[in-house]
Every structure is written in structure tokens, then in C-alpha cells.
Short mmCIF file of C-alpha atoms in Angstrom, two decimals:
data_model
loop_
_atom_site.label_atom_id
_atom_site.label_comp_id
_atom_site.label_asym_id
_atom_site.label_seq_id
_atom_site.Cartn_x
_atom_site.Cartn_y
_atom_site.Cartn_z
CA MET A 1 -21.73 -14.04 -46.81
CA ASN A 2 -18.98 -12.83 -48.21
CA THR A 3 -20.26 -9.13 -48.70
CA ILE A 4 -18.04 -7.18 -46.54
CA LYS A 5 -15.66 -5.20 -47.91
CA ASN A 6 -14.07 -3.37 -44.44
CA MET A 7 -14.21 -3.86 -40.44
CA ASP A 8 -14.46 -1.35 -38.43
CA GLU A 9 -12.34 -1.73 -34.96
CA ALA A 10 -16.45 -0.99 -33.15
CA THR A 11 -17.70 -3.91 -34.35
CA LEU A 12 -14.99 -6.61 -33.47
CA HIS A 13 -15.36 -5.16 -29.39
CA ALA A 14 -18.65 -5.32 -30.29
CA TYR A 15 -18.14 -8.95 -32.02
CA VAL A 16 -16.27 -10.05 -28.89
CA ASP A 17 -18.99 -8.59 -25.98
CA GLY A 18 -21.62 -10.32 -27.32
CA GLN A 19 -23.24 -7.31 -28.48
CA LEU A 20 -23.37 -8.19 -32.44
CA THR A 21 -26.84 -9.66 -34.03
CA PRO A 22 -26.20 -13.15 -35.24
CA TYR A 23 -26.35 -12.65 -38.57
CA GLU A 24 -23.80 -9.50 -37.58
CA ALA A 25 -21.59 -11.82 -35.50
CA ALA A 26 -21.56 -14.29 -38.42
CA GLU A 27 -20.40 -12.10 -40.98
CA VAL A 28 -17.68 -11.23 -38.60
CA ALA A 29 -16.92 -14.78 -37.48
CA GLN A 30 -16.66 -15.17 -41.76
CA TRP A 31 -14.83 -11.60 -41.87
CA LEU A 32 -12.13 -13.16 -39.15
CA GLN A 33 -11.58 -16.52 -40.81
CA ASN A 34 -9.25 -14.19 -43.94
CA HIS A 35 -8.40 -11.45 -41.54
CA PRO A 36 -5.66 -13.48 -38.94
CA ASP A 37 -4.24 -9.90 -37.60
CA ASP A 38 -8.06 -9.01 -36.18
CA ALA A 39 -8.62 -12.28 -35.24
CA GLN A 40 -5.68 -12.30 -33.16
CA ARG A 41 -6.84 -9.29 -31.64
CA VAL A 42 -9.94 -10.82 -31.17
CA LEU A 43 -8.10 -14.00 -29.26
CA SER A 44 -6.47 -11.78 -27.23
CA TRP A 45 -9.43 -9.23 -25.65
CA ARG A 46 -11.99 -12.34 -25.72
CA SER A 47 -9.64 -14.36 -22.89
CA GLN A 48 -8.53 -10.98 -21.78
CA ARG A 49 -13.01 -10.53 -21.37
CA ALA A 50 -12.46 -14.26 -19.49
CA ALA A 51 -9.61 -13.29 -16.93
CA LEU A 52 -11.61 -10.48 -16.12
CA GLN A 53 -14.41 -12.03 -15.09
CA GLY A 54 -12.50 -15.18 -13.18
CA LEU A 55 -11.18 -12.48 -11.06
CA HIS A 56 -12.61 -12.47 -7.09
CA ALA A 57 -15.61 -14.78 -8.86
CA GLU A 58 -15.63 -16.72 -5.38
CA MET A 59 -17.31 -13.15 -4.33
CA LEU A 60 -20.20 -14.05 -5.62
CA ASP A 61 -20.91 -17.09 -3.87
CA GLU A 62 -19.24 -15.21 -0.63
CA PRO A 63 -22.60 -14.73 1.88
CA LEU A 64 -22.75 -10.81 2.44
CA PRO A 65 -20.84 -9.16 5.55
CA PRO A 66 -23.13 -9.23 8.64
CA ALA A 67 -22.06 -5.54 9.15
CA LEU A 68 -23.57 -4.33 5.14
CA LEU A 69 -27.33 -6.15 6.58
CA ARG A 70 -27.17 -5.09 10.16
CA ARG A 71 -26.67 -1.20 8.46
CA LEU A 72 -29.65 -2.36 5.43
CA HIS A 73 -31.71 -3.53 8.44
CA LYS A 74 -32.07 0.10 9.95
CA PRO A 75 -30.84 2.81 7.13
CA ALA A 76 -29.81 6.18 7.48
CA ALA A 77 -27.53 6.25 10.42
CA PRO A 78 -25.88 9.09 10.96
CA ALA A 79 -22.35 6.99 11.76
CA ALA A 80 -22.42 6.47 7.81
CA ALA A 81 -19.33 7.00 6.32
CA ASN A 82 -16.96 6.87 9.23
CA ALA A 83 -15.07 3.91 8.68
CA ALA A 84 -14.66 5.54 5.18
CA GLN A 85 -13.29 8.32 6.80
CA PHE A 86 -11.20 6.71 8.86
CA TRP A 87 -9.48 5.65 5.64
CA ARG A 88 -9.09 8.25 3.34
CA GLN A 89 -7.84 10.40 6.33
CA GLY A 90 -5.48 7.86 6.43
CA LEU A 91 -3.92 7.24 3.01
CA ALA A 92 -4.39 10.95 2.74
CA ALA A 93 -1.81 10.89 5.76
CA ALA A 94 0.85 8.65 4.39
CA CYS A 95 -0.08 11.33 0.87
CA LEU A 96 1.62 13.76 2.81
CA LEU A 97 3.48 12.03 4.87
CA ALA A 98 5.65 10.53 1.75
CA VAL A 99 5.95 14.01 -0.29
CA GLY A 100 7.52 15.27 3.20
CA LEU A 101 10.25 12.46 2.87
CA ALA A 102 10.16 13.03 -0.74
CA GLY A 103 10.92 16.74 0.08
CA GLY A 104 13.35 16.61 2.77
CA TRP A 105 15.72 13.65 1.06
CA TYR A 106 15.67 16.15 -1.88
CA GLY A 107 19.21 16.78 -3.27
CA HIS A 108 20.53 13.06 -1.04
CA ALA A 109 19.20 11.13 -4.64
CA SER A 110 23.06 10.79 -6.43
CA TRP A 111 22.44 6.70 -7.28
CA PRO A 112 22.45 5.60 -9.73
CA GLY A 113 20.69 8.56 -11.60
CA GLY A 114 23.57 10.86 -10.39
CA ALA A 115 26.87 10.66 -10.44
CA SER A 116 28.83 9.32 -7.21
CA PRO A 117 28.50 6.28 -6.04
CA PRO A 118 27.10 4.51 -2.84
CA GLN A 119 30.51 3.34 -1.20
CA ALA A 120 32.68 6.37 -2.39
CA SER A 121 33.98 8.46 0.52
CA GLY A 122 31.66 10.80 1.84
CA ALA A 123 28.76 10.08 -0.08
CA SER A 124 25.46 10.52 -0.36
CA THR A 125 22.04 8.55 0.78
CA PRO A 126 21.37 6.45 -2.49
CA ALA A 127 18.41 6.23 -3.60
CA PHE A 128 16.58 3.50 -3.06
CA VAL A 129 17.85 3.76 0.52
CA ARG A 130 15.46 6.75 0.73
CA ASP A 131 12.47 4.81 -1.69
CA ALA A 132 12.91 2.24 1.40
CA ALA A 133 13.13 4.73 4.05
CA ILE A 134 9.25 5.83 2.22
CA ALA A 135 7.58 2.67 1.52
CA HIS A 136 8.54 1.70 5.14
CA VAL A 137 6.78 4.64 7.07
CA LEU A 138 3.62 4.17 4.39
CA TYR A 139 3.83 0.86 5.18
CA GLN A 140 4.29 0.21 7.96
CA PRO A 141 1.58 1.61 10.62
CA GLU A 142 -1.20 0.09 8.11
CA ARG A 143 -3.43 -1.99 10.69
CA ARG A 144 -4.92 -3.66 8.23
CA HIS A 145 -2.89 -4.56 5.46
CA PRO A 146 0.36 -4.16 5.68
CA VAL A 147 1.25 -6.32 3.44
CA GLU A 148 0.68 -7.59 -0.61
CA VAL A 149 0.27 -11.04 0.27
CA GLY A 150 1.28 -13.06 3.73
CA ALA A 151 3.62 -15.27 4.78
CA ASP A 152 1.29 -18.15 4.26
CA GLN A 153 1.41 -18.16 0.68
CA GLN A 154 5.45 -17.00 0.68
CA GLU A 155 6.19 -19.90 -1.90
CA HIS A 156 4.39 -18.08 -4.43
CA LEU A 157 4.78 -14.22 -3.20
CA VAL A 158 8.80 -15.07 -3.97
CA GLN A 159 8.74 -16.18 -7.06
CA TRP A 160 6.04 -13.65 -8.39
CA LEU A 161 8.87 -11.34 -6.64
CA SER A 162 11.84 -12.62 -8.17
CA LYS A 163 9.48 -12.71 -11.86
CA ARG A 164 8.60 -8.79 -11.13
CA LEU A 165 12.51 -7.78 -10.37
CA GLY A 166 13.83 -10.37 -12.73
CA GLN A 167 16.43 -11.73 -9.89
CA PRO A 168 15.84 -14.78 -7.42
CA LEU A 169 14.69 -13.41 -4.32
CA ARG A 170 15.29 -15.06 -1.49
CA VAL A 171 13.93 -14.15 2.55
CA PRO A 172 15.03 -13.97 5.01
CA ASP A 173 14.05 -16.14 7.91
CA LEU A 174 14.83 -13.82 11.32
CA ARG A 175 13.10 -15.83 13.63
CA ALA A 176 15.71 -16.52 15.55
CA ASP A 177 16.15 -13.09 15.80
CA GLY A 178 12.06 -12.31 17.44
CA PHE A 179 10.63 -11.26 13.57
CA ALA A 180 8.17 -13.04 12.08
CA LEU A 181 7.73 -12.62 8.54
CA MET A 182 4.70 -11.33 7.70
CA GLY A 183 4.60 -10.86 3.76
CA GLY A 184 5.52 -8.63 0.94
CA ARG A 185 4.50 -6.81 -1.83
CA LEU A 186 5.58 -4.97 -4.77
CA LEU A 187 6.21 -1.30 -5.33
CA PRO A 188 6.65 0.06 -8.40
CA ALA A 189 9.58 3.03 -8.64
CA GLY A 190 8.51 7.08 -7.76
CA GLU A 191 4.89 6.10 -5.60
CA ALA A 192 4.59 9.00 -5.37
CA GLN A 193 4.12 9.79 -8.40
CA GLY A 194 0.84 7.34 -9.19
CA GLY A 195 0.20 3.77 -10.42
CA GLY A 196 0.91 3.43 -14.15
CA GLY A 197 4.74 4.11 -15.05
CA ASP A 198 7.80 2.25 -15.81
CA HIS A 199 6.42 -1.28 -14.59
CA ASN A 200 10.43 -2.29 -15.11
CA ALA A 201 11.83 -0.26 -12.27
CA ALA A 202 9.88 -2.68 -9.33
CA ARG A 203 11.15 -3.27 -5.63
CA ALA A 204 10.19 -5.01 -3.56
CA GLN A 205 9.40 -5.15 0.20
CA PHE A 206 9.04 -7.99 2.97
CA MET A 207 8.58 -6.68 6.33
CA TYR A 208 9.00 -8.51 8.99
CA GLU A 209 7.25 -8.29 12.64
CA SER A 210 8.18 -8.38 16.22
CA ALA A 211 6.17 -10.05 18.92
CA GLN A 212 5.66 -6.08 21.04
CA GLY A 213 4.64 -5.45 17.28
CA GLN A 214 7.13 -3.30 16.32
CA ARG A 215 7.52 -3.59 12.61
CA LEU A 216 11.02 -4.07 10.49
CA THR A 217 11.03 -4.24 6.36
CA LEU A 218 13.58 -5.26 3.69
CA TYR A 219 13.92 -3.22 0.40
CA VAL A 220 14.82 -5.32 -2.21
CA SER A 221 15.98 -2.84 -5.65
CA VAL A 222 17.43 -4.15 -8.63
CA ALA A 223 20.89 -2.39 -9.65
CA PRO A 224 20.90 -0.12 -13.12
CA ALA A 225 22.22 -2.97 -16.05
CA GLY A 226 26.39 -1.74 -15.53
CA GLN A 227 25.96 -0.64 -12.45
CA GLY A 228 25.50 -3.78 -10.63
CA ALA A 229 28.68 -4.43 -10.13
CA ALA A 230 29.50 -2.34 -6.62
CA PRO A 231 31.08 -3.76 -4.07
CA THR A 232 29.38 -4.13 -1.12
CA ALA A 233 29.68 -1.69 1.51
CA PHE A 234 27.32 -1.35 4.70
CA ARG A 235 26.30 2.08 5.36
CA PHE A 236 23.69 3.12 7.81
CA ALA A 237 20.55 6.99 7.08
CA GLU A 238 18.25 7.94 9.32
CA GLN A 239 15.09 9.87 8.33
CA GLY A 240 12.93 11.38 11.18
CA GLN A 241 13.79 11.99 14.81
CA GLY A 242 11.75 11.39 17.91
CA ALA A 243 8.67 8.45 17.97
CA GLY A 244 9.16 9.25 13.67
CA LEU A 245 13.08 8.04 13.82
CA THR A 246 13.17 5.15 10.40
CA ARG A 247 16.65 4.42 10.07
CA SER A 248 18.08 1.72 7.46
CA PHE A 249 20.43 -0.23 7.42
CA TYR A 250 21.70 -1.04 3.72
CA TRP A 251 24.16 -2.15 1.31
CA VAL A 252 24.48 -3.39 -2.43
CA ASP A 253 25.29 -6.75 -3.60
CA GLY A 254 25.54 -7.97 -6.97
CA ALA A 255 22.49 -6.15 -8.95
CA LEU A 256 20.84 -5.84 -5.62
CA GLY A 257 20.40 -3.08 -3.25
CA TYR A 258 18.68 -4.30 0.64
CA ALA A 259 17.49 -1.49 3.47
CA LEU A 260 16.73 -2.81 6.30
CA SER A 261 14.57 -0.13 8.11
CA GLY A 262 13.23 0.36 11.37
CA PRO A 263 12.78 2.34 14.78
CA PHE A 264 15.38 0.29 16.47
CA GLY A 265 19.35 1.67 17.45
CA GLN A 266 22.11 0.59 15.29
CA GLU A 267 24.02 -2.15 17.24
CA GLN A 268 20.09 -3.64 16.99
CA LEU A 269 19.81 -3.52 12.90
CA ALA A 270 23.22 -3.65 12.23
CA ARG A 271 22.94 -7.10 13.30
CA LEU A 272 20.12 -8.43 11.58
CA GLY A 273 21.38 -7.37 9.06
CA SER A 274 24.67 -9.13 9.03
CA GLN A 275 22.02 -11.95 10.11
CA VAL A 276 19.92 -11.14 6.44
CA TYR A 277 23.08 -11.01 4.90
CA ALA A 278 24.19 -13.62 6.05
CA GLN A 279 21.50 -16.00 4.63
CA LEU A 280 21.11 -14.29 1.48
CA GLY A 281 25.00 -14.77 0.83
CA ALA A 282 24.92 -18.71 1.90
CA SER A 283 23.21 -20.11 -1.76
CA MET B 1 -35.88 -1.98 -0.87
CA LEU B 2 -34.21 -4.77 1.20
CA GLU B 3 -35.58 -7.77 -0.14
CA GLU B 4 -35.67 -6.42 -4.53
CA THR B 5 -31.45 -5.04 -4.01
CA LEU B 6 -30.28 -8.18 -2.42
CA PRO B 7 -30.39 -10.75 -5.21
CA HIS B 8 -27.85 -7.85 -6.48
CA LEU B 9 -25.45 -7.20 -3.72
CA PRO B 10 -23.04 -9.97 -4.11
CA ARG B 11 -22.28 -8.77 -7.98
CA LEU B 12 -22.52 -5.61 -7.04
CA ARG B 13 -20.47 -6.03 -4.64
CA ARG B 14 -17.29 -7.90 -6.49
CA TYR B 15 -18.13 -5.06 -9.22
CA ALA B 16 -17.56 -2.50 -6.25
CA ARG B 17 -14.16 -5.01 -5.58
CA LEU B 18 -12.48 -4.66 -8.59
CA LEU B 19 -13.24 -1.02 -9.12
CA THR B 20 -11.36 0.06 -5.35
CA GLY B 21 -8.70 -2.85 -6.13
CA ASP B 22 -9.37 -3.61 -2.42
CA ALA B 23 -12.30 -5.41 0.16
CA ALA B 24 -12.59 -2.45 2.54
CA ARG B 25 -13.10 -0.40 0.87
CA ALA B 26 -14.79 -1.47 -1.31
CA ASP B 27 -17.76 -2.72 0.66
CA ASP B 28 -17.40 0.59 2.20
CA LEU B 29 -18.32 1.84 -1.24
CA LEU B 30 -21.30 -0.59 -1.73
CA GLN B 31 -22.13 0.53 2.01
CA ASP B 32 -22.23 3.97 1.20
CA THR B 33 -24.09 3.44 -2.43
CA LEU B 34 -26.53 1.53 -0.57
CA GLU B 35 -27.60 4.30 2.10
CA ARG B 36 -28.04 7.00 -0.85
CA ALA B 37 -30.30 4.35 -2.15
CA ALA B 38 -32.57 3.25 0.87
CA ARG B 39 -32.49 7.71 1.32
CA LYS B 40 -33.78 8.10 -2.59
CA TRP B 41 -36.22 5.07 -2.47
CA ALA B 42 -38.93 6.91 -2.84
CA LEU B 43 -38.58 8.62 -5.29
CA TRP B 44 -37.19 5.60 -7.96
CA ARG B 45 -39.16 5.15 -11.56
CA PRO B 46 -38.28 3.22 -13.18
CA GLU B 47 -38.85 3.44 -17.17
CA LEU B 48 -40.54 0.03 -17.05
CA GLY B 49 -40.76 -1.74 -21.35
CA ALA B 50 -43.00 -4.43 -22.20
CA ALA B 51 -41.17 -6.93 -20.21
CA GLY B 52 -42.41 -5.74 -16.15
CA ALA B 53 -40.75 -7.99 -13.57
CA ALA B 54 -37.32 -8.86 -15.66
CA ASP B 55 -37.21 -4.96 -16.39
CA ARG B 56 -37.56 -3.53 -13.08
CA GLN B 57 -34.91 -5.97 -11.73
CA GLY B 58 -32.48 -4.51 -15.11
CA ALA B 59 -33.28 -0.95 -14.05
CA LEU B 60 -33.00 -1.17 -10.00
CA ARG B 61 -30.01 -2.72 -11.27
CA ALA B 62 -28.52 -0.11 -13.64
CA TRP B 63 -29.54 2.22 -10.69
CA LEU B 64 -27.43 0.94 -8.85
CA LEU B 65 -24.87 1.09 -10.56
CA THR B 66 -24.81 4.76 -11.34
CA LEU B 67 -24.98 5.90 -7.46
CA MET B 68 -22.33 3.93 -7.47
CA HIS B 69 -20.35 5.54 -10.06
CA ARG B 70 -21.33 8.68 -8.63
CA HIS B 71 -19.92 7.77 -5.30
CA PHE B 72 -17.24 6.80 -7.00
CA LEU B 73 -16.41 9.68 -8.18
CA THR B 74 -16.82 11.76 -5.85
CA GLN B 75 -14.79 9.68 -3.83
CA LEU B 76 -12.26 10.32 -6.19
CA ARG B 77 -12.46 13.86 -6.19
CA ASP B 78 -12.01 13.65 -2.50
CA GLN B 79 -9.15 11.91 -1.92
CA ARG B 80 -6.45 12.37 -4.70
CA GLN B 81 -7.13 8.40 -4.26
CA HIS B 82 -6.27 7.13 -8.24
CA LEU B 83 -2.88 8.54 -6.58
CA TYR B 84 -2.35 5.78 -4.24
CA GLU B 85 -4.51 2.81 -5.93
CA GLU B 86 -3.26 -0.38 -3.23
CA TYR B 87 -3.72 -3.04 -4.66
CA VAL B 88 -4.51 -5.96 -1.66
CA ASP B 89 -5.95 -8.96 -2.15
CA GLU B 90 -7.59 -11.29 0.97
CA HIS B 91 -8.82 -13.41 -0.99
CA ALA B 92 -5.74 -15.85 -2.81
CA PRO B 93 -6.65 -19.32 -2.36
CA ALA B 94 -4.00 -20.59 -1.04
CA HIS B 95 -4.29 -23.99 -3.78
CA ASP B 96 -3.94 -22.11 -7.14
CA PRO B 97 -1.32 -23.48 -9.49
CA GLN B 98 1.29 -21.28 -9.69
CA PRO B 99 0.91 -20.15 -12.68
CA GLN B 100 -2.88 -19.18 -12.17
CA TRP B 101 -2.19 -17.10 -8.51
CA GLN B 102 0.84 -14.87 -10.98
CA GLN B 103 -1.33 -13.89 -14.03
CA ARG B 104 -4.36 -12.94 -11.58
CA MET B 105 -1.95 -10.65 -9.49
CA ASP B 106 -0.50 -9.29 -12.84
CA LEU B 107 -3.88 -8.44 -13.72
CA GLU B 108 -5.20 -7.31 -10.50
CA ARG B 109 -2.44 -5.20 -10.62
CA ALA B 110 -2.69 -4.33 -14.55
CA LEU B 111 -6.86 -3.52 -13.49
CA ALA B 112 -5.16 -1.02 -10.85
CA ALA B 113 -2.54 1.22 -13.07
CA LEU B 114 -5.56 1.67 -15.08
CA PRO B 115 -7.29 5.17 -14.98
CA ALA B 116 -10.55 4.83 -12.39
CA ALA B 117 -12.43 6.02 -16.08
CA ALA B 118 -11.02 3.15 -17.44
CA ARG B 119 -11.09 0.68 -15.10
CA GLU B 120 -14.94 1.73 -14.98
CA VAL B 121 -15.96 0.73 -18.46
CA LEU B 122 -13.86 -2.24 -19.45
CA LEU B 123 -15.42 -3.80 -15.11
CA LEU B 124 -19.61 -2.99 -17.02
CA VAL B 125 -19.25 -4.61 -20.20
CA CYS B 126 -16.65 -7.78 -20.11
CA VAL B 127 -17.83 -8.38 -16.20
CA GLU B 128 -21.20 -7.31 -16.07
CA GLU B 129 -21.66 -7.84 -18.97
CA LEU B 130 -23.46 -4.41 -19.77
CA SER B 131 -25.17 -3.78 -23.23
CA TYR B 132 -22.65 0.03 -24.23
CA GLU B 133 -26.17 1.96 -24.64
CA ASP B 134 -26.79 -0.11 -20.75
CA ALA B 135 -23.03 1.03 -19.00
CA ALA B 136 -23.16 4.64 -20.85
CA ARG B 137 -26.85 5.13 -18.99
CA VAL B 138 -25.05 3.72 -15.78
CA LEU B 139 -22.05 6.52 -16.05
CA GLU B 140 -23.12 9.08 -18.26
CA LEU B 141 -22.00 9.15 -20.87
CA PRO B 142 -22.75 9.24 -24.53
CA VAL B 143 -22.42 5.63 -26.53
CA GLY B 144 -19.75 6.67 -28.39
CA THR B 145 -17.33 7.39 -25.35
CA VAL B 146 -17.64 4.14 -24.07
CA MET B 147 -17.16 3.19 -26.52
CA SER B 148 -13.39 5.33 -27.33
CA ARG B 149 -13.12 4.90 -23.92
CA LEU B 150 -13.39 0.58 -24.11
CA SER B 151 -11.47 0.51 -27.20
CA ARG B 152 -8.01 2.13 -25.24
CA ALA B 153 -8.71 0.82 -21.94
CA ARG B 154 -8.51 -3.24 -23.82
CA GLU B 155 -5.36 -2.15 -25.41
CA ARG B 156 -3.68 0.06 -22.61
CA LEU B 157 -4.47 -2.91 -19.72
CA ARG B 158 -3.19 -5.72 -22.58
CA LYS B 159 -0.31 -3.09 -22.86
CA LEU B 160 -0.29 -3.37 -19.42
CA MET B 161 0.75 -7.17 -18.79
CA HIS B 162 3.13 -6.82 -21.35
CA ASP B 163 5.19 -4.61 -19.29
CA GLU B 164 4.32 -6.87 -16.56
CA GLN B 165 7.41 -9.45 -17.89
CA PRO B 166 9.89 -9.80 -16.71
CA ALA B 167 12.26 -7.10 -16.29
CA ALA B 168 15.01 -7.86 -18.22
CA GLY B 169 18.12 -5.12 -18.00
CA ALA B 170 15.42 -3.28 -15.01
CA THR B 171 16.51 -0.32 -14.04
CA LEU B 172 16.05 1.78 -11.46
CA ARG B 173 14.63 5.44 -11.29
CA VAL B 174 15.51 8.47 -8.93
CA VAL B 175 12.69 10.12 -7.86
CA LYS B 176 11.58 13.14 -7.57
#
């Protein structure tokens, strides 16, 4: 059985995927004994495969949603794709809005890609604040999935986001100010450029809601190495107008930039901001 | 038709969930797929071998997967959804130990970050455990393409997971 002289990658994949005859598989197993690099690859593919199989495995035992079964019993309903259509249009609108916002802010971005730091007199709005406004507008109207991880998972959420951002995070408690935490999400930098890409530049968004349904988001972004020591400065930025106005209150504290965004007056936003700042600083 | 498809639905639903990365969109996709299946049911003629009934079930599953794949592609074209593959998890059980929970979140995000074509191949082969030939039939591609996509998808997913490690010296990037 020790006869194989070389091994192609396709055979290794087929081995992992159980697509070889028992005889072939035994040959590969033999080969792997003597080729630790290949064995390592096979092991990592195998554990990847097992992890994928574990994703949402609970759905296999879940009862089917009644809505789905009802549809099945009376097929070819003309209104079939309405729900999907609605969702689709919503997404498309969000994309357009994000692009519009990004366009609108273009030219404002100066920190950290450009020269002037945000606290300089007359400085333009830093990039992370613009991103915060986009993220607010994008997720704030979301009824079905406003957050990636809900507040009931708060402890997990904070640890996970801290790990991803490479900075210990804290979530301010704003209940005394009438805002309950809904949850949060991890956002890659450069939303408008789609998935993948630069995972190092992640930011986090926490979402709060008042009893009246008004939503407030706290956006946290990690400053690049070497630019983290900028002194704290509180500033306002505005985007949009009328009902679409998004106002942000932002500051930089050590390595982290914070932006608190929502459709609120300067006074209220500043009050919430100082509340957040006080809680985050009380470490 | 209903009775015959019923046993396949939980798996199809999970497949749609992993494909779309979203519970609501997954159910929409499954529903649309089933409506198509209902319309085309009368035309469906499986090529059956000697195995008879078992073959028929396998063929039915492959056919439903093919319909779902086609519909998924149409949706991608219509919506340019790949720009916005938002990930949402509604099923995170609260009792999960932290490391597993994190790992699963990372894996789902990495999966969502793959190109749709890579995700399809990976899910069909790894999760649905189709043979390369069956996956090729579902995706309406040559087997060689399926295998090269699979190889690239695995490597990409591994890299994405690796890159998700703590961001030392994290950097901001200006979005244009």
C-alpha cells in the first residue's frame, strides 16, 4: 500500500469529503502518516467541515413555520413573492441611502486618512463620524433585525466585540435616561464596498431605543496605531435635514473614537453623550 | 407533491439559512422555491436507476436544490444582494459556552463574506454532503469547476477565520 509517489490536492479534498472508495481512502491515510503538511491541511479542512455542519443544526429539528406550510397547501398564490419583494426594496433603498450619504460626506474625510486631526480648530468631520451616521441611517429603521446580537446576549456581545476590535469595550447603561439597550453589531469598515476585505478595521454599533421608539446608536471605532493619543474633544456633526436629520455627538478617547447618533436636539444628545462618557470613563 | 417534499424541508430550510445568512430571507427563498416546484411538478421526470424509491428521494432533493440555486442566482442579480449580506442571528442559544459562541459567530460571518458561488459549493459538499457529481448537477457546472471552487472556498474561509483573530494594531480606513 506504500506505493503512492505523489498526491494531488483534489484527492485530499475527496478524502475529506468521503468521496473515495475505501481502498483509495486507505491509501491516502497511509500517505498522510508520512506527510505532516498534508495531514495538517486535511485536519483543518475536516474541522472546517464539521464546524459548518454544526451551524444551525437545531433547525433540522425545528417545526416548519406555519406560514410556509399554509403556502404549500395552496400553491401558486399570486401574492407569492411580496414579502421577499418588500425586503428587497428595503435593502435597495438602504444601499442607495448609504451611497448618497457617502457621496454627501465625500471631501469631509480627513482623519485618519488625511492630515488634520479632528480636534484642530475648524477641522472637518472625521471619517468615523461619517461612517457612524451612515450606520445609524442604515440600521436604525430596521424593524426585523435592528441588531446582530440582542441585549439578552449582552455579555457575549461585549466580549465578542472587544475581541474583534482588539480593545476592551463597555456598554453604557442609559436606562436612567429613558433608553434601553437593544443590542449591537460588528461593522466592517467600508460598508458600501461590500463584504470581505479588511477585517482589521472593524467597528461596533450599539443600539438603544426609547419607550417612544426613538433610536439612538453608539458607534465605536478603533483609531490607527500612533493616532490614538489625540486629546478628547466633544463635537457635533449633522447629516440630512428635516425628518431625515441625523445628528452625531462625537469624541475621541485614547484609542477609541465614539459617535452617538440620533434624531435628537443638541442639548439632549450632549446630555446623553456626557452620560456615556462618564460611564465609559469610570473604569 | 406536498407529502413527498415534506421530509426534505428542514434540511432545505437550513441550507437556505446558511446560504442567505438571514432567517427571514431564507424562509422567503424556500417558499419561492417550493412555489416554483409546485408549478413545475407535473413536468418533473427523475432519471431513476435500479434503486427505485430511494433514488427518487435523492433525485427530488437534488431537483429542489437546483430550483433553489436558480432562484438564489436570480435574486442576486436582481438585488445585488451580495453587496449587503447582512448577518443576523436569531437562534443563538443563551446557554452556549462563550468560546463556541464566538467561534460560531465568526464562522457565520466568514461564510457570509464569501462570494455566493463559493458559499454554495461549500454548503452543498460539506453540509448537504452531496457527491461532487451531484453538486455539479445542482449547480449546473462541470465537476472540475466544482472542485476548483471548493478548493478555493475552503482556503478563503480558512483565511477569513484566521483574519478574524484579534485585531492587533487595528486601523481605520477612509471610505470613499
